Amino acid sequence: MTAAYAAHGSRVLDLFCCSGGAAMGYHLAGFQVDGIDIIDRPRYPFAFHQADALGALAHLIATGEIGRYALVHASPPCQEGCALTVGTNRSRGWGRSHVQLIPELRALLDATGLPYVIEQPNGTAPVRPDVRLCGESFRLGVLRHRSFELGRWSTPQPPHPRHRGYVRGYRHGVYRDGPYVAAYGSGGGKATVPEMQTAMGITWTAVREELTEAIPPAFTRSIATAFTTARQEVFA
């Protein structure tokens, strides 16, 4: 399959897919999605394959099967570079060391010849913040700032609207109320599972760990819509 033909396809490969927050956004934008994760994800709402994401991607490249996809999305483990780990846990000696997969991942994504997206929390992870998204852009109940590196395609950075207030909960011993919930951890005013589901627009899992690791589908629906517009302009 030629790159030009693949670019007109409608299937997305979702690496490190977790529970499918990113996948649902692509689905809502009209794409079919195949998810890969090293952990079994029985609540993933689309076609799922349990495998090491990097190994599976290398196999798809070697066999030429990668040509079935129009776009590759990857949300690799973020603990090594996210602001929470670096700014809080590490400074206090908490947590453990984490493997940084992004350089190896990017090399494989470049080898696919396809457009791709790498998603990470805002922080020190080595990704280009080609697009930064915030839940307030979609009037969500979470902020969930995320950076997206775009490979082989581009789209303008949308405006970052002013936040309406605080994230509800305790910060440095002080409780503040606000229009957003903290969709991570527990205690200290953190969101309940139903609150996280409502705030992010995720209904198919009620597992706290999966919700805390997910991104709102609105984010990738926006990315997918921008990608569709970009490729239509290329092939117009």
Tab-separated table of C-alpha atoms in Angstrom:
chain	number	residue	atom	x	y	z
A	1	MET	CA	0.000	0.000	0.000
A	2	THR	CA	1.394	3.390	-0.929
A	3	ALA	CA	1.642	6.207	1.564
A	4	ALA	CA	-0.829	8.257	-0.478
A	5	TYR	CA	-3.392	5.437	-0.408
A	6	ALA	CA	-2.895	4.867	3.316
A	7	ALA	CA	-3.473	8.532	3.979
A	8	HIS	CA	-7.055	8.108	2.733
A	9	GLY	CA	-7.743	5.220	5.143
A	10	SER	CA	-9.944	5.474	8.199
A	11	ARG	CA	-8.177	3.253	10.758
A	12	VAL	CA	-6.097	4.436	13.704
A	13	LEU	CA	-3.554	2.332	15.599
A	14	ASP	CA	-3.773	3.196	19.307
A	15	LEU	CA	-0.551	2.248	21.137
A	16	PHE	CA	-0.391	2.055	24.945
A	17	CYS	CA	-4.164	2.291	24.709
A	18	CYS	CA	-5.135	1.788	28.359
A	19	SER	CA	-8.915	1.992	28.778
A	20	GLY	CA	-9.638	3.845	25.541
A	21	GLY	CA	-10.085	7.532	26.358
A	22	ALA	CA	-8.021	8.531	23.337
A	23	ALA	CA	-9.558	5.815	21.169
A	24	MET	CA	-13.101	7.008	21.801
A	25	GLY	CA	-12.248	10.457	20.483
A	26	TYR	CA	-10.988	9.013	17.195
A	27	HIS	CA	-14.093	6.824	16.994
A	28	LEU	CA	-16.392	9.800	17.504
A	29	ALA	CA	-14.544	11.555	14.663
A	30	GLY	CA	-15.326	8.652	12.319
A	31	PHE	CA	-12.234	6.434	12.575
A	32	GLN	CA	-11.973	2.725	13.293
A	33	VAL	CA	-9.513	2.000	16.080
A	34	ASP	CA	-7.258	-0.928	17.028
A	35	GLY	CA	-5.765	-0.785	20.525
A	36	ILE	CA	-2.549	-2.362	21.818
A	37	ASP	CA	-1.498	-2.520	25.454
A	38	ILE	CA	0.788	-4.836	27.399
A	39	ILE	CA	-1.906	-5.190	30.090
A	40	ASP	CA	-5.238	-6.849	29.358
A	41	ARG	CA	-7.876	-4.163	28.965
A	42	PRO	CA	-11.259	-5.930	29.032
A	43	ARG	CA	-13.167	-2.631	29.085
A	44	TYR	CA	-11.430	-1.203	26.004
A	45	PRO	CA	-14.404	-0.405	23.750
A	46	PHE	CA	-12.851	-1.359	20.394
A	47	ALA	CA	-10.676	-4.082	18.846
A	48	PHE	CA	-7.948	-4.866	21.369
A	49	HIS	CA	-4.651	-6.779	21.159
A	50	GLN	CA	-2.610	-7.546	24.270
A	51	ALA	CA	1.052	-7.115	23.381
A	52	ASP	CA	4.127	-5.004	23.989
A	53	ALA	CA	3.349	-1.844	22.030
A	54	LEU	CA	6.868	-1.269	20.675
A	55	GLY	CA	7.286	-4.903	19.685
A	56	ALA	CA	3.889	-4.970	18.004
A	57	LEU	CA	4.674	-1.773	16.098
A	58	ALA	CA	8.012	-3.189	14.918
A	59	HIS	CA	6.209	-6.327	13.715
A	60	LEU	CA	3.610	-4.303	11.796
A	61	ILE	CA	6.399	-2.348	10.107
A	62	ALA	CA	8.383	-5.485	9.227
A	63	THR	CA	5.355	-7.254	7.724
A	64	GLY	CA	3.979	-4.217	5.924
A	65	GLU	CA	0.718	-4.485	7.835
A	66	ILE	CA	1.230	-0.968	9.157
A	67	GLY	CA	-0.090	0.192	5.770
A	68	ARG	CA	-3.617	-0.620	6.938
A	69	TYR	CA	-3.563	2.482	9.111
A	70	ALA	CA	-4.010	6.155	8.346
A	71	LEU	CA	-2.576	7.403	11.637
A	72	VAL	CA	-0.744	6.054	14.675
A	73	HIS	CA	-1.563	7.445	18.112
A	74	ALA	CA	0.695	6.689	21.075
A	75	SER	CA	0.254	7.507	24.762
A	76	PRO	CA	3.384	5.958	26.298
A	77	PRO	CA	3.803	5.735	30.091
A	78	CYS	CA	4.240	9.261	31.354
A	79	GLN	CA	5.594	8.855	34.884
A	80	GLU	CA	9.187	9.552	33.841
A	81	GLY	CA	8.388	13.016	32.549
A	82	CYS	CA	5.090	14.250	33.909
A	83	ALA	CA	5.012	17.348	36.078
A	84	LEU	CA	3.536	15.525	39.074
A	85	THR	CA	6.298	12.928	39.173
A	86	VAL	CA	9.095	15.384	38.562
A	87	GLY	CA	7.795	18.274	40.614
A	88	THR	CA	6.362	16.462	43.621
A	89	ASN	CA	7.148	12.778	43.951
A	90	ARG	CA	10.810	12.971	42.975
A	91	SER	CA	11.491	16.075	45.056
A	92	ARG	CA	10.159	14.254	48.116
A	93	GLY	CA	11.856	10.976	47.367
A	94	TRP	CA	8.608	9.190	46.551
A	95	GLY	CA	7.883	6.704	43.831
A	96	ARG	CA	10.303	4.687	41.745
A	97	SER	CA	12.333	5.040	38.559
A	98	HIS	CA	10.496	4.787	35.240
A	99	VAL	CA	11.668	3.868	31.770
A	100	GLN	CA	11.607	6.610	29.122
A	101	LEU	CA	10.224	4.999	25.961
A	102	ILE	CA	9.692	8.058	23.785
A	103	PRO	CA	13.002	8.121	21.841
A	104	GLU	CA	12.645	4.462	20.804
A	105	LEU	CA	8.954	4.968	20.091
A	106	ARG	CA	9.596	8.010	17.908
A	107	ALA	CA	12.204	6.127	15.868
A	108	LEU	CA	9.665	3.398	15.135
A	109	LEU	CA	6.946	5.910	14.325
A	110	ASP	CA	9.270	7.621	11.867
A	111	ALA	CA	9.927	4.212	10.286
A	112	THR	CA	6.196	3.675	9.639
A	113	GLY	CA	6.102	6.472	7.077
A	114	LEU	CA	2.703	7.436	8.509
A	115	PRO	CA	1.402	10.513	10.266
A	116	TYR	CA	1.444	10.061	14.024
A	117	VAL	CA	0.553	11.601	17.376
A	118	ILE	CA	2.443	11.236	20.666
A	119	GLU	CA	0.448	12.364	23.706
A	120	GLN	CA	1.935	13.263	27.076
A	121	PRO	CA	1.047	15.367	30.120
A	122	ASN	CA	2.608	18.802	30.183
A	123	GLY	CA	5.973	18.468	31.899
A	124	THR	CA	9.495	17.424	31.038
A	125	ALA	CA	8.769	14.474	28.732
A	126	PRO	CA	10.757	14.857	25.478
A	127	VAL	CA	7.845	15.582	23.163
A	128	ARG	CA	7.283	18.639	21.023
A	129	PRO	CA	4.196	20.520	22.236
A	130	ASP	CA	2.913	21.018	18.687
A	131	VAL	CA	-0.594	21.200	20.133
A	132	ARG	CA	-1.532	21.733	23.752
A	133	LEU	CA	-5.073	21.043	24.894
A	134	CYS	CA	-6.981	21.843	28.056
A	135	GLY	CA	-10.356	20.611	29.243
A	136	GLU	CA	-11.629	24.172	29.425
A	137	SER	CA	-11.404	24.340	25.626
A	138	PHE	CA	-14.265	21.823	25.632
A	139	ARG	CA	-16.033	23.087	28.784
A	140	LEU	CA	-15.156	19.899	30.636
A	141	GLY	CA	-15.026	19.363	34.374
A	142	VAL	CA	-11.278	18.656	34.288
A	143	LEU	CA	-8.328	20.681	33.020
A	144	ARG	CA	-6.088	17.686	32.170
A	145	HIS	CA	-3.490	19.701	30.211
A	146	ARG	CA	-1.857	17.558	27.537
A	147	SER	CA	0.824	18.043	24.870
A	148	PHE	CA	0.611	16.393	21.457
A	149	GLU	CA	3.599	15.918	19.170
A	150	LEU	CA	2.463	15.667	15.547
A	151	GLY	CA	4.604	13.706	13.113
A	152	ARG	CA	4.277	14.196	9.344
A	153	TRP	CA	1.348	16.580	9.666
A	154	SER	CA	0.479	19.803	11.422
A	155	THR	CA	-2.406	21.930	12.579
A	156	PRO	CA	-2.591	25.357	14.208
A	157	GLN	CA	-2.535	25.621	17.995
A	158	PRO	CA	-6.067	26.397	19.200
A	159	PRO	CA	-6.599	29.169	21.750
A	160	HIS	CA	-6.191	28.270	25.419
A	161	PRO	CA	-9.202	29.793	27.156
A	162	ARG	CA	-8.892	31.296	30.594
A	163	HIS	CA	-9.748	28.868	33.388
A	164	ARG	CA	-13.032	29.531	35.186
A	165	GLY	CA	-11.580	28.917	38.624
A	166	TYR	CA	-9.689	26.412	40.768
A	167	VAL	CA	-9.449	22.650	40.667
A	168	ARG	CA	-11.443	21.516	43.685
A	169	GLY	CA	-9.417	20.101	46.555
A	170	TYR	CA	-6.594	20.702	48.976
A	171	ARG	CA	-3.359	22.363	47.898
A	172	HIS	CA	-0.641	22.824	50.548
A	173	GLY	CA	-3.209	22.319	53.285
A	174	VAL	CA	-5.682	24.861	51.898
A	175	TYR	CA	-9.022	23.717	50.464
A	176	ARG	CA	-10.392	25.523	47.436
A	177	ASP	CA	-13.639	24.921	45.633
A	178	GLY	CA	-13.894	25.267	41.884
A	179	PRO	CA	-15.529	24.109	38.650
A	180	TYR	CA	-12.952	21.373	37.964
A	181	VAL	CA	-12.234	18.091	39.735
A	182	ALA	CA	-8.870	16.423	40.293
A	183	ALA	CA	-9.072	13.179	38.314
A	184	TYR	CA	-6.059	11.533	39.907
A	185	GLY	CA	-5.225	9.922	43.236
A	186	SER	CA	-7.694	9.768	46.102
A	187	GLY	CA	-8.411	11.789	49.212
A	188	GLY	CA	-7.771	15.508	49.666
A	189	GLY	CA	-10.935	16.422	47.803
A	190	LYS	CA	-10.066	14.313	44.753
A	191	ALA	CA	-12.909	13.335	42.434
A	192	THR	CA	-15.094	10.299	43.010
A	193	VAL	CA	-15.387	7.750	40.213
A	194	PRO	CA	-18.786	9.102	39.050
A	195	GLU	CA	-17.409	12.644	39.114
A	196	MET	CA	-14.433	11.609	36.959
A	197	GLN	CA	-16.710	9.832	34.501
A	198	THR	CA	-18.916	12.898	34.135
A	199	ALA	CA	-16.043	15.387	34.026
A	200	MET	CA	-14.171	13.551	31.261
A	201	GLY	CA	-17.068	12.066	29.289
A	202	ILE	CA	-16.035	8.458	29.938
A	203	THR	CA	-18.843	5.995	30.682
A	204	TRP	CA	-17.525	2.558	29.713
A	205	THR	CA	-15.183	2.036	32.684
A	206	ALA	CA	-15.712	2.637	36.385
A	207	VAL	CA	-12.203	1.556	37.384
A	208	ARG	CA	-10.488	4.429	39.205
A	209	GLU	CA	-6.989	3.583	37.937
A	210	GLU	CA	-8.179	3.518	34.321
A	211	LEU	CA	-9.975	6.829	34.718
A	212	THR	CA	-6.967	8.522	36.315
A	213	GLU	CA	-4.798	7.433	33.366
A	214	ALA	CA	-7.293	8.396	30.651
A	215	ILE	CA	-7.560	11.549	28.604
A	216	PRO	CA	-10.980	12.972	27.722
A	217	PRO	CA	-12.230	11.757	24.319
A	218	ALA	CA	-12.914	15.394	23.416
A	219	PHE	CA	-9.146	15.915	23.124
A	220	THR	CA	-8.556	13.281	20.449
A	221	ARG	CA	-11.823	14.002	18.705
A	222	SER	CA	-10.402	17.483	18.173
A	223	ILE	CA	-7.038	16.057	17.044
A	224	ALA	CA	-8.759	13.613	14.675
A	225	THR	CA	-10.921	16.328	13.151
A	226	ALA	CA	-7.840	18.497	12.602
A	227	PHE	CA	-6.038	15.538	10.997
A	228	THR	CA	-8.949	14.894	8.632
A	229	THR	CA	-8.919	18.550	7.601
A	230	ALA	CA	-5.146	18.520	7.095
A	231	ARG	CA	-5.128	15.439	4.851
A	232	GLN	CA	-8.078	16.720	2.838
A	233	GLU	CA	-6.055	19.837	2.098
A	234	VAL	CA	-3.057	17.701	1.017
A	235	PHE	CA	-5.103	15.522	-1.326
A	236	ALA	CA	-7.512	18.200	-2.552
